CSV table of C-alpha atoms in Angstrom, one decimal:
chain,number,residue,atom,x,y,z
C,121,MET,CA,-9.3,-63.9,5.5
C,122,SER,CA,-10.3,-66.6,3.4
C,123,TYR,CA,-11.0,-66.7,0.0
C,124,ILE,CA,-14.4,-67.6,-1.5
C,125,GLY,CA,-14.4,-71.7,-2.6
C,126,ARG,CA,-11.3,-72.7,-0.8
C,127,GLY,CA,-8.7,-71.7,2.0
C,128,ILE,CA,-6.1,-69.9,1.7
C,129,ASP,CA,-4.1,-72.1,2.3
C,130,GLN,CA,-4.8,-73.8,-0.8
C,131,ILE,CA,-3.5,-70.8,-3.0
C,132,ASP,CA,-0.2,-71.3,-5.3
C,133,ASN,CA,2.8,-70.2,-3.0
C,134,ILE,CA,1.1,-69.9,0.1
C,135,SER,CA,2.1,-72.7,2.9
C,136,THR,CA,0.5,-73.7,6.2
C,137,LEU,CA,3.8,-74.7,8.6
C,138,ASP,CA,4.3,-76.4,11.5
C,139,ASN,CA,2.7,-74.3,14.9
C,140,LEU,CA,5.3,-73.4,17.5
C,141,SER,CA,5.6,-74.7,20.8
C,142,PHE,CA,6.6,-71.9,23.4
C,143,ASN,CA,8.3,-73.2,27.3
C,144,GLY,CA,8.9,-69.6,28.8
C,145,SER,CA,12.4,-69.4,28.4
C,146,ASP,CA,13.6,-70.1,24.8
C,147,ALA,CA,12.9,-67.4,22.2
C,148,THR,CA,15.1,-68.7,18.8
C,149,PHE,CA,12.6,-71.9,17.5
C,150,ASN,CA,12.6,-74.1,14.3
C,151,LEU,CA,10.4,-73.8,11.2
C,152,THR,CA,8.9,-76.9,10.2
C,153,GLN,CA,6.4,-78.4,7.5
C,154,ASN,CA,5.1,-82.1,8.4
C,155,SER,CA,8.2,-82.1,10.8
C,156,VAL,CA,10.8,-81.1,8.0
C,157,ALA,CA,12.9,-78.6,8.4
C,158,PHE,CA,11.6,-75.2,6.7
C,159,VAL,CA,13.5,-72.5,4.8
C,160,PRO,CA,11.3,-69.4,4.3
C,161,VAL,CA,12.3,-66.7,1.5
C,162,SER,CA,12.7,-64.4,3.8
C,163,ALA,CA,11.5,-62.7,7.6
C,164,ASP,CA,8.6,-60.6,5.9
C,165,ALA,CA,7.3,-63.9,3.9
C,166,LEU,CA,6.3,-65.4,7.1
C,167,GLN,CA,3.1,-64.8,8.7
C,168,ILE,CA,3.0,-65.9,12.4
C,169,GLN,CA,0.2,-65.7,14.9
C,170,ILE,CA,0.5,-65.5,18.8
C,171,ASP,CA,-2.2,-65.9,21.2
C,172,GLY,CA,-4.4,-64.1,18.7
C,173,VAL,CA,-2.0,-61.5,17.7
C,174,ILE,CA,-0.1,-61.5,13.8
C,175,GLN,CA,3.3,-60.5,14.6
C,176,SER,CA,5.3,-57.7,12.8
C,177,GLY,CA,9.0,-57.0,12.7
C,178,ASN,CA,9.6,-58.5,16.0
C,179,TYR,CA,11.4,-61.7,14.7
C,180,THR,CA,14.4,-62.1,12.3
C,181,VAL,CA,15.1,-65.4,10.4
C,182,SER,CA,18.2,-67.5,9.9
C,183,GLY,CA,17.4,-70.6,7.6
C,184,SER,CA,15.2,-72.5,9.2
C,185,THR,CA,14.5,-70.9,12.5
C,186,VAL,CA,13.2,-67.6,13.7
C,187,THR,CA,14.4,-65.5,16.7
C,188,PHE,CA,11.7,-63.5,18.2
C,189,ASP,CA,13.1,-59.8,20.5
C,190,PHE,CA,11.1,-61.0,23.3
C,191,THR,CA,10.9,-64.5,25.2
C,192,PRO,CA,6.6,-66.0,24.6
C,193,SER,CA,5.4,-67.1,27.8
C,194,GLY,CA,5.3,-70.9,28.4
C,195,SER,CA,1.3,-70.2,28.0
C,196,SER,CA,1.5,-68.4,25.2
C,197,VAL,CA,-0.3,-70.2,22.0
C,198,CYS,CA,1.1,-70.5,18.6
C,199,ASN,CA,-2.5,-70.1,16.4
C,200,GLY,CA,-0.7,-70.3,13.1
C,201,ILE,CA,2.4,-69.7,10.7
C,202,LYS,CA,1.8,-69.0,7.2
C,203,HIS,CA,4.6,-68.4,4.6
C,204,PHE,CA,3.5,-66.5,1.4
C,205,GLY,CA,6.1,-67.6,-1.0
C,206,VAL,CA,7.9,-66.0,-3.8
C,207,GLY,CA,6.1,-64.3,-6.7
C,208,LEU,CA,2.9,-63.2,-3.9
C,209,LEU,CA,5.1,-61.5,-1.1
C,210,THR,CA,8.5,-60.3,-2.7
C,211,THR,CA,10.9,-57.4,-2.5
C,212,VAL,CA,9.4,-54.7,-5.3
C,213,SER,CA,12.2,-54.5,-7.8
C,214,ASP,CA,13.3,-51.2,-8.4
C,215,GLY,CA,11.2,-49.1,-10.4
C,216,ALA,CA,8.2,-51.6,-10.7
C,217,VAL,CA,5.8,-50.3,-9.2
C,218,THR,CA,3.6,-47.9,-12.1
C,219,GLU,CA,0.9,-45.2,-11.7
C,220,ALA,CA,-1.9,-47.6,-11.5
C,221,LYS,CA,-0.7,-49.8,-9.1
C,222,ILE,CA,-0.8,-46.7,-6.5
C,223,GLY,CA,-4.9,-46.2,-5.1
C,224,SER,CA,-5.9,-42.6,-4.5
C,225,GLY,CA,-4.9,-40.4,-1.7
C,226,ALA,CA,-2.0,-43.3,-1.1
C,227,VAL,CA,0.8,-40.9,-1.3
C,228,THR,CA,1.0,-38.4,1.3
C,229,SER,CA,3.0,-35.1,1.6
C,230,SER,CA,5.0,-36.8,4.6
C,231,LYS,CA,6.3,-39.5,2.5
C,232,ILE,CA,7.6,-37.1,-0.7
C,233,ALA,CA,10.9,-35.8,-0.8
C,234,SER,CA,11.7,-32.4,0.8
C,235,GLY,CA,12.0,-29.9,-1.7
C,236,VAL,CA,9.8,-32.0,-4.4
C,237,ILE,CA,6.3,-29.7,-5.4
C,238,LEU,CA,3.8,-31.0,-4.3
C,239,SER,CA,0.9,-28.6,-5.6
C,240,ARG,CA,0.8,-24.9,-6.3
C,241,SER,CA,-2.7,-24.8,-7.2
C,242,ASN,CA,-2.7,-22.4,-4.0
C,243,ALA,CA,0.4,-20.5,-5.0
C,244,ASN,CA,1.7,-17.5,-7.4
C,245,PRO,CA,4.3,-17.9,-9.7
C,246,LEU,CA,7.3,-15.7,-8.9
C,247,ILE,CA,7.0,-14.1,-12.5
C,248,ILE,CA,3.8,-12.1,-12.9
C,249,ASN,CA,2.4,-12.1,-16.6
C,250,GLY,CA,5.5,-14.3,-17.8
C,251,SER,CA,2.6,-15.8,-20.2
C,252,MET,CA,2.6,-12.4,-21.6
C,253,ASP,CA,-0.8,-12.2,-21.9
C,254,ILE,CA,-1.5,-8.9,-19.6
C,255,SER,CA,-0.6,-5.5,-22.1
C,256,GLN,CA,-3.0,-2.7,-20.5
C,257,ARG,CA,-0.7,0.4,-21.8
C,258,TYR,CA,-0.8,-0.4,-25.5
C,259,GLY,CA,-3.0,-3.5,-26.0
C,260,THR,CA,-0.9,-5.5,-29.5
C,261,THR,CA,0.5,-2.2,-30.8
C,262,ALA,CA,3.8,-2.4,-31.4
C,263,THR,CA,5.4,0.7,-30.0
C,264,THR,CA,8.8,2.6,-29.6
C,265,ILE,CA,10.0,2.4,-26.4
C,266,THR,CA,13.4,3.8,-25.1
C,267,GLU,CA,12.4,2.8,-21.1
C,268,GLY,CA,9.5,2.0,-20.2
C,269,TYR,CA,6.9,-0.8,-19.3
C,270,SER,CA,5.5,-2.4,-22.3
C,271,LEU,CA,3.9,-5.4,-21.2
C,272,ASP,CA,2.5,-5.4,-17.9
C,273,ARG,CA,5.5,-6.0,-15.7
C,274,TRP,CA,8.1,-6.1,-18.6
C,275,GLU,CA,10.1,-3.0,-19.1
C,276,PHE,CA,11.9,-2.8,-22.3
C,277,VAL,CA,15.0,-0.6,-21.7
C,278,GLU,CA,16.3,0.4,-25.4
C,279,ASP,CA,19.8,2.4,-24.8
C,280,THR,CA,21.8,2.8,-28.2
C,281,ASP,CA,21.7,4.7,-31.4
C,282,GLY,CA,19.0,2.8,-32.7
C,283,SER,CA,15.2,2.2,-32.0
C,284,ALA,CA,12.8,-0.9,-31.5
C,285,THR,CA,9.1,-1.3,-31.1
C,286,VAL,CA,7.8,-3.8,-28.0
C,287,GLY,CA,4.6,-5.3,-28.6
C,288,GLN,CA,2.7,-8.2,-28.0
C,289,THR,CA,2.1,-10.9,-30.3
C,290,ALA,CA,0.3,-14.4,-31.3
C,291,THR,CA,3.6,-15.3,-32.5
C,292,VAL,CA,3.9,-18.3,-29.9
C,293,PRO,CA,5.4,-21.4,-29.4
C,294,THR,CA,3.2,-25.3,-30.5
C,295,GLY,CA,1.6,-27.1,-28.2
C,296,LYS,CA,2.7,-25.4,-25.1
C,297,GLY,CA,-0.4,-23.3,-23.5
C,298,PHE,CA,0.3,-19.9,-24.4
C,299,ALA,CA,-1.5,-17.4,-26.9
C,300,LYS,CA,0.8,-15.0,-26.2
C,301,SER,CA,4.8,-13.3,-26.5
C,302,LEU,CA,6.5,-10.4,-26.3
C,303,ASP,CA,7.7,-8.9,-29.6
C,304,VAL,CA,10.9,-7.2,-30.1
C,305,GLN,CA,11.4,-5.9,-33.5
C,306,VAL,CA,14.2,-3.5,-34.4
C,307,THR,CA,13.4,-0.4,-36.2
C,308,GLY,CA,16.5,1.7,-36.0
C,309,THR,CA,19.9,0.3,-36.3
C,310,ASP,CA,23.3,0.5,-34.3
C,311,SER,CA,26.0,-1.8,-35.2
C,312,SER,CA,28.7,-0.2,-32.5
C,313,ILE,CA,26.9,-0.6,-29.1
C,314,SER,CA,29.2,1.8,-27.0
C,315,ALA,CA,30.4,1.2,-23.6
C,316,SER,CA,27.7,2.7,-21.6
C,317,GLN,CA,24.9,1.4,-24.3
C,318,ASP,CA,22.6,-1.5,-23.9
C,319,VAL,CA,18.9,-3.0,-24.9
C,320,ARG,CA,17.4,-5.5,-22.4
C,321,ILE,CA,13.5,-6.8,-21.2
C,322,VAL,CA,12.9,-6.9,-17.5
C,323,GLN,CA,11.2,-8.0,-14.5
C,324,LYS,CA,11.4,-6.2,-11.5
C,325,PHE,CA,10.5,-8.0,-7.9
C,326,GLU,CA,9.7,-6.2,-4.7
C,327,GLY,CA,11.9,-7.7,-2.0
C,328,GLN,CA,9.4,-8.8,0.6
C,329,ASP,CA,8.0,-11.2,-2.3
C,330,LEU,CA,11.4,-13.0,-2.7
C,331,GLN,CA,11.9,-14.1,1.3
C,332,VAL,CA,11.7,-17.9,0.3
C,333,LEU,CA,15.0,-17.7,-1.3
C,334,LYS,CA,17.3,-17.4,1.9
C,335,TYR,CA,19.6,-14.9,0.5
C,336,GLY,CA,22.3,-14.1,3.3
C,337,THR,CA,21.8,-17.6,5.1
C,338,SER,CA,23.8,-20.8,4.6
C,339,ASP,CA,20.3,-22.2,3.0
C,340,ALA,CA,20.1,-19.8,0.3
C,341,GLU,CA,18.2,-21.0,-2.4
C,342,LYS,CA,18.9,-21.9,-6.3
C,343,VAL,CA,17.1,-20.5,-8.7
C,344,THR,CA,16.0,-22.1,-11.9
C,345,LEU,CA,15.0,-19.9,-14.6
C,346,SER,CA,12.9,-21.0,-17.8
C,347,PHE,CA,11.7,-19.3,-20.9
C,348,HIS,CA,10.8,-20.0,-24.3
C,349,VAL,CA,12.4,-17.8,-27.0
C,350,LYS,CA,12.6,-17.6,-30.7
C,351,SER,CA,15.1,-14.7,-32.8
C,352,SER,CA,16.2,-14.2,-36.0
C,353,THR,CA,19.7,-13.9,-34.7
C,354,THR,CA,21.6,-16.7,-33.4
C,355,GLY,CA,24.4,-16.6,-30.4
C,356,THR,CA,25.1,-15.8,-27.2
C,357,TYR,CA,22.5,-13.8,-24.9
C,358,SER,CA,22.3,-13.2,-21.2
C,359,ALA,CA,20.2,-13.8,-18.8
C,360,THR,CA,20.8,-12.0,-15.2
C,361,LEU,CA,20.1,-11.4,-11.5
C,362,ARG,CA,20.5,-9.1,-9.8
C,363,HIS,CA,19.6,-8.1,-6.4
C,364,THR,CA,19.3,-5.6,-3.4
C,365,ASN,CA,20.6,-6.5,0.1
C,366,THR,CA,19.2,-4.6,3.2
C,367,SER,CA,22.1,-1.8,3.2
C,368,GLY,CA,21.0,-1.2,-0.3
C,369,THR,CA,24.1,-3.0,-2.2
C,370,ALA,CA,23.4,-4.5,-5.5
C,371,TYR,CA,24.7,-7.8,-6.2
C,372,VAL,CA,24.7,-9.5,-9.8
C,373,ASN,CA,25.1,-12.8,-11.6
C,374,SER,CA,24.9,-13.3,-15.1
C,375,LEU,CA,24.2,-16.8,-17.1
C,376,THR,CA,24.3,-17.3,-20.9
C,377,PHE,CA,22.4,-19.1,-22.7
C,378,SER,CA,22.8,-19.6,-27.2
C,379,ILE,CA,19.7,-19.6,-29.7
C,380,SER,CA,21.0,-22.2,-32.0
C,381,SER,CA,18.4,-22.1,-34.9
C,382,ALA,CA,17.1,-18.4,-36.3
C,383,ASN,CA,13.5,-18.3,-36.4
C,384,THR,CA,12.7,-21.4,-34.0
C,385,TRP,CA,11.3,-21.5,-31.1
C,386,GLU,CA,13.4,-23.1,-28.1
C,387,GLN,CA,13.4,-23.9,-24.5
C,388,LYS,CA,16.1,-22.5,-22.3
C,389,VAL,CA,16.7,-23.5,-18.6
C,390,LEU,CA,19.3,-21.4,-16.7
C,391,VAL,CA,19.9,-22.5,-12.9
C,392,PHE,CA,21.4,-19.5,-10.7
C,393,ASN,CA,23.3,-20.4,-7.3
C,394,GLY,CA,21.8,-18.3,-4.0
C,395,ASN,CA,24.0,-16.0,-2.7
C,396,THR,CA,24.6,-17.3,1.2
C,397,ALA,CA,26.1,-14.1,2.2
C,398,GLN,CA,24.0,-11.4,0.9
C,399,ASP,CA,20.1,-10.7,2.1
C,400,ILE,CA,17.1,-9.3,-0.1
C,401,ARG,CA,15.8,-6.5,1.6
C,402,ASN,CA,12.3,-7.5,2.9
C,403,THR,CA,10.6,-4.3,1.4
C,404,ASN,CA,8.0,-3.7,-0.9
C,405,THR,CA,11.0,-1.9,-3.2
C,406,GLU,CA,13.0,-3.4,-5.4
C,407,GLY,CA,14.4,-6.7,-4.0
C,408,LEU,CA,15.8,-8.5,-7.1
C,409,ARG,CA,15.5,-7.7,-11.1
C,410,LEU,CA,15.7,-10.1,-14.0
C,411,GLU,CA,17.3,-9.2,-17.1
C,412,ILE,CA,17.5,-10.2,-20.2
C,413,TYR,CA,20.6,-8.7,-22.7
C,414,LEU,CA,19.9,-8.2,-26.4
C,415,ALA,CA,22.6,-6.3,-27.0
C,416,VAL,CA,25.5,-4.6,-24.6
C,417,GLY,CA,28.5,-2.4,-23.8
C,418,SER,CA,31.9,-3.0,-22.6
C,419,ASN,CA,30.9,-1.3,-18.8
C,420,PHE,CA,28.5,-4.4,-18.6
C,421,THR,CA,30.9,-7.4,-19.5
C,422,SER,CA,34.7,-5.7,-18.4
C,423,GLY,CA,34.7,-7.1,-15.3
C,424,GLY,CA,34.8,-11.0,-16.9
C,425,GLY,CA,32.7,-12.7,-14.2
C,426,ALA,CA,29.7,-13.5,-16.3
C,427,ASN,CA,28.5,-17.4,-16.9
C,428,ALA,CA,30.5,-18.1,-13.7
C,429,ASN,CA,27.5,-18.3,-11.3
C,430,SER,CA,28.7,-16.4,-9.0
C,431,TRP,CA,27.8,-13.0,-7.3
C,432,THR,CA,29.8,-9.4,-7.5
C,433,THR,CA,29.0,-6.0,-7.6
C,434,GLY,CA,29.3,-3.3,-9.5
C,435,ASN,CA,28.3,-3.5,-13.2
C,436,THR,CA,31.1,-4.8,-15.4
C,437,ASN,CA,29.7,-8.3,-14.4
C,438,ARG,CA,26.0,-7.9,-15.9
C,439,ALA,CA,26.8,-9.6,-19.7
C,440,SER,CA,28.6,-11.7,-21.6
C,441,ALA,CA,31.3,-9.8,-23.5
C,442,SER,CA,30.4,-12.2,-26.1
C,443,ASN,CA,26.5,-11.0,-25.8
C,444,VAL,CA,25.0,-10.5,-29.4
C,445,ASN,CA,24.0,-7.3,-30.5
C,446,LEU,CA,20.5,-6.9,-32.0
C,447,MET,CA,20.4,-4.1,-33.5
C,448,THR,CA,22.7,-4.5,-36.9
C,449,SER,CA,19.4,-4.8,-38.8
C,450,THR,CA,16.1,-3.9,-38.9
C,451,ASP,CA,14.9,-7.6,-40.1
C,452,ASN,CA,16.2,-8.9,-36.6
C,453,ASP,CA,13.8,-9.5,-33.6
C,454,PHE,CA,13.6,-11.7,-30.6
C,455,PHE,CA,10.2,-13.2,-29.0
C,456,LEU,CA,9.6,-13.9,-25.7
C,457,THR,CA,7.1,-16.5,-23.5
C,458,GLY,CA,6.5,-19.4,-20.9
C,459,VAL,CA,8.9,-17.2,-18.2
C,460,GLN,CA,9.1,-18.5,-15.2
C,461,MET,CA,11.6,-18.9,-12.1
C,462,GLU,CA,11.5,-21.4,-9.4
C,463,VAL,CA,12.2,-22.1,-6.4
C,464,GLY,CA,15.6,-24.7,-6.7
C,465,GLU,CA,17.6,-27.2,-8.9
C,466,TYR,CA,15.6,-28.2,-12.3
C,467,THR,CA,17.0,-29.3,-15.9
C,468,SER,CA,14.7,-29.0,-18.4
C,469,SER,CA,13.7,-32.6,-17.8
C,470,THR,CA,12.3,-31.9,-14.2
C,471,ILE,CA,11.7,-28.6,-14.2
C,472,PRO,CA,8.3,-27.9,-13.3
C,473,PRO,CA,5.5,-27.2,-16.0
C,474,PHE,CA,4.9,-23.7,-16.3
C,475,GLN,CA,2.1,-22.4,-14.3
C,476,HIS,CA,-0.8,-21.2,-16.7
C,477,GLU,CA,-2.9,-18.8,-14.3
C,478,SER,CA,-6.3,-17.6,-15.1
C,479,TYR,CA,-6.3,-14.5,-17.1
C,480,GLY,CA,-7.8,-12.6,-14.6
C,481,ASP,CA,-5.6,-14.0,-11.3
C,482,ASN,CA,-2.9,-12.8,-13.9
C,483,PHE,CA,-4.6,-9.7,-14.5
C,484,LEU,CA,-5.0,-8.5,-10.9
C,485,ARG,CA,-1.7,-9.4,-10.0
C,486,CYS,CA,-0.7,-6.7,-12.6
C,487,GLN,CA,-3.0,-4.6,-11.4
C,488,ARG,CA,-1.1,-3.9,-8.4
C,489,TYR,CA,1.7,-2.0,-10.5
C,490,CYS,CA,-0.5,-0.7,-13.3
C,491,GLN,CA,-4.4,0.3,-13.3
C,492,GLN,CA,-5.3,1.8,-16.7
C,493,PHE,CA,-9.0,3.1,-17.7
C,494,ASN,CA,-9.4,3.1,-21.4
C,495,HIS,CA,-12.5,3.8,-23.5
C,496,ASP,CA,-14.7,0.5,-23.6
C,497,ALA,CA,-16.7,0.8,-26.8
C,498,THR,CA,-18.2,-2.5,-25.7
C,499,GLY,CA,-19.3,-1.1,-22.9
C,500,GLY,CA,-21.5,1.9,-25.3
C,501,ASN,CA,-19.9,4.8,-26.0
C,502,GLU,CA,-18.3,6.4,-22.9
C,503,THR,CA,-16.2,4.8,-19.6
C,504,GLN,CA,-16.8,6.7,-16.5
C,505,VAL,CA,-13.6,7.1,-14.4
C,506,GLY,CA,-15.2,8.9,-11.7
C,507,ILE,CA,-17.5,10.5,-9.9
C,508,GLY,CA,-17.6,14.2,-9.0
C,509,TRP,CA,-19.4,17.8,-7.8
C,510,ALA,CA,-18.9,21.4,-9.5
C,511,TYR,CA,-16.1,23.1,-7.2
C,512,ASN,CA,-17.6,25.9,-8.6
C,513,SER,CA,-18.8,27.3,-12.4
C,514,SER,CA,-15.7,26.4,-14.2
C,515,SER,CA,-14.2,23.2,-12.6
C,516,ILE,CA,-15.2,20.0,-11.3
C,517,TYR,CA,-13.5,17.9,-8.8
C,518,GLY,CA,-14.2,13.4,-8.4
C,519,PHE,CA,-12.5,10.5,-7.3
C,520,LYS,CA,-12.5,7.1,-7.9
C,521,ASP,CA,-11.5,3.8,-6.2
C,522,LEU,CA,-8.6,1.6,-7.7
C,523,VAL,CA,-9.6,-1.9,-8.5
C,524,ILE,CA,-6.7,-3.0,-5.7
C,525,PRO,CA,-4.6,-1.3,-3.6
C,526,MET,CA,-0.9,-0.9,-5.5
C,527,ARG,CA,1.9,-1.3,-4.5
C,528,THR,CA,2.6,2.2,-3.0
C,529,GLN,CA,1.0,6.0,-3.7
C,530,PRO,CA,0.8,5.8,-8.1
C,531,THR,CA,1.7,8.1,-10.0
C,532,MET,CA,-1.5,9.5,-12.1
C,533,SER,CA,-1.4,10.5,-16.1
C,534,SER,CA,-3.8,10.9,-18.7
C,535,LEU,CA,-3.6,11.5,-22.5
C,536,SER,CA,-4.4,14.9,-23.7
C,537,GLY,CA,-6.8,15.0,-27.1
C,538,THR,CA,-9.4,17.2,-28.1
C,539,ASN,CA,-12.9,16.6,-26.9
C,540,TYR,CA,-11.1,12.9,-25.1
C,541,TYR,CA,-13.3,13.9,-21.7
C,542,ARG,CA,-16.5,14.6,-21.1
C,543,THR,CA,-18.9,15.8,-17.4
C,544,HIS,CA,-22.0,14.4,-17.6
C,545,ASN,CA,-25.2,15.3,-15.5
C,546,ASN,CA,-29.1,15.6,-16.2
C,547,ASN,CA,-28.6,14.7,-19.8
C,548,THR,CA,-26.4,17.8,-20.2
C,549,ALA,CA,-22.7,17.0,-21.1
C,550,GLN,CA,-20.0,18.9,-21.7
C,551,THR,CA,-16.4,17.9,-23.2
C,552,PHE,CA,-12.9,18.8,-22.4
C,553,ASN,CA,-9.6,17.7,-23.5
C,554,GLN,CA,-7.9,16.5,-20.6
C,555,ILE,CA,-8.4,14.8,-16.7
C,556,GLY,CA,-5.9,16.2,-14.4
C,557,PHE,CA,-5.2,14.7,-10.8
C,558,ASN,CA,-5.2,16.3,-7.1
C,559,ALA,CA,-3.9,13.6,-5.0
C,560,SER,CA,-3.7,9.7,-4.8
C,561,SER,CA,-3.5,6.9,-2.6
C,562,THR,CA,-2.5,3.6,-2.7
C,563,LYS,CA,-6.7,3.0,-2.7
C,564,SER,CA,-8.3,5.3,-4.8
C,565,PHE,CA,-7.1,8.9,-6.5
C,566,TRP,CA,-8.8,12.4,-7.0
C,567,ILE,CA,-9.7,14.0,-10.3
C,568,PHE,CA,-10.3,17.5,-11.8
C,569,ASN,CA,-10.4,19.1,-15.6
C,570,ALA,CA,-7.6,20.5,-17.1
C,571,GLY,CA,-9.4,23.6,-18.3
C,572,THR,CA,-11.9,25.7,-17.8
C,573,PHE,CA,-15.6,25.1,-18.2
C,574,SER,CA,-18.4,27.8,-18.1
C,575,GLY,CA,-21.8,28.0,-16.7
C,576,LEU,CA,-21.3,24.8,-14.0
C,577,ALA,CA,-24.0,24.7,-11.2
C,578,THR,CA,-22.3,25.0,-7.8
C,579,ASN,CA,-22.1,21.7,-6.1
C,580,GLN,CA,-23.8,20.1,-8.6
C,581,ILE,CA,-23.2,16.0,-8.8
C,582,ARG,CA,-21.9,14.6,-12.5
C,583,THR,CA,-19.8,11.8,-13.6
C,584,VAL,CA,-16.7,12.4,-15.6
C,585,GLU,CA,-16.4,9.8,-18.5
C,586,ILE,CA,-13.8,8.9,-21.5
C,587,VAL,CA,-15.0,9.4,-25.0
C,588,ASN,CA,-12.4,8.8,-27.1
C,589,ALA,CA,-10.7,5.5,-28.2
C,590,ASN,CA,-7.8,6.9,-27.1
C,591,GLY,CA,-8.0,8.7,-24.3
C,592,TYR,CA,-7.5,6.8,-21.0
C,593,VAL,CA,-6.4,7.4,-16.7
C,594,ARG,CA,-3.0,5.2,-15.7
C,595,ALA,CA,-2.4,5.3,-12.3
C,596,ASP,CA,1.3,3.7,-11.8
C,597,ALA,CA,3.2,1.9,-9.5
C,598,GLU,CA,6.0,0.0,-10.8
C,599,LEU,CA,9.2,-0.5,-9.3
């Protein structure tokens, strides 16, 4: 291709060489320019055209000679030889290709090394609610929990002689895109944790969601755990993975992390080795759990295996013997957010950015495990939780579809309170104190009034509603 106003041979550093003459028997030829030997900078700097075809990758250069991988026939014609000198066609220096020099769509997945994360736009994070945005059970209310779920998917265990509250707070690290964190506040102290006691934050995973880790094979993947943490108490903490194999045996691998500065957000990155010897059971039951220890007794530390990055059975290696005891003062607290678990080995500089989901997507994933129906003051003075009929003059039966199918048949519960609930028909309402449950499946549940009415018209269609801000109906299918 020539350029407007000048021939290609007139551009700096491009030279035209003498054409070659073929005799049908030779494959090596001398390169000359104006009958003088010419030494190219490399074979790649030459453009040789034979019989109208530009040759590529089928010749080598040594000094001023060129040798073809084939023998041109005696009738072949060399249509021209161009030499692109240093400065136009040269070997690119390491690190010299900038983002601006890469064309849109020029880099395809087949050209990227195995293991590199190309796009996670259609892949769900392994951790659910790692941003701590969803809190169906308690909202932002700090609640005393000994063993149970606080924010969605996050179980809290406080098994000491002290006490602590767990809540959702707006205290977050700056500039990371997070709006909420999980907040543990010590409300009752225990300065001497007994052997069987501990305090931990837990997320459990279905085994069928973790087969990507390839445990039990020679290709078992490493896992990189990252999170943002802030605490009033500096020192050593433990993060543990515990997985269960097909036969039901649990294996643990515990690593430590340090909080260096009190009341300062810090990001921690831990890499866990894969378990090549033991699989993860492939069911909708617990296959793996993440545990972060805030206090721990010697029953969980006496094995000495914490921080060895190896998998062992039993409970004795679930945490470090040097683990902090957060329960020593009611001034102590612990904040956690931005929890992510990536397949593969990363450092703090190479780990992919936290995968922020939309609130709706995050909420739906949580609802596989918990669905709570609350009074919604923004929608009026009641929230409907079922459509039913008067079974007889004193009782109502009804049903409600769940938002999405749950992991397993849920356990149903509701909060009792004076006139928390109401049944309604034809502008006539009657209140009652608690909703009972007759049956449930992964897709729906049956309800009835716990208590009796009088004077209902049998088979009359009626709604069942929550009319008090404290009332709720909860379906729980947690691991």
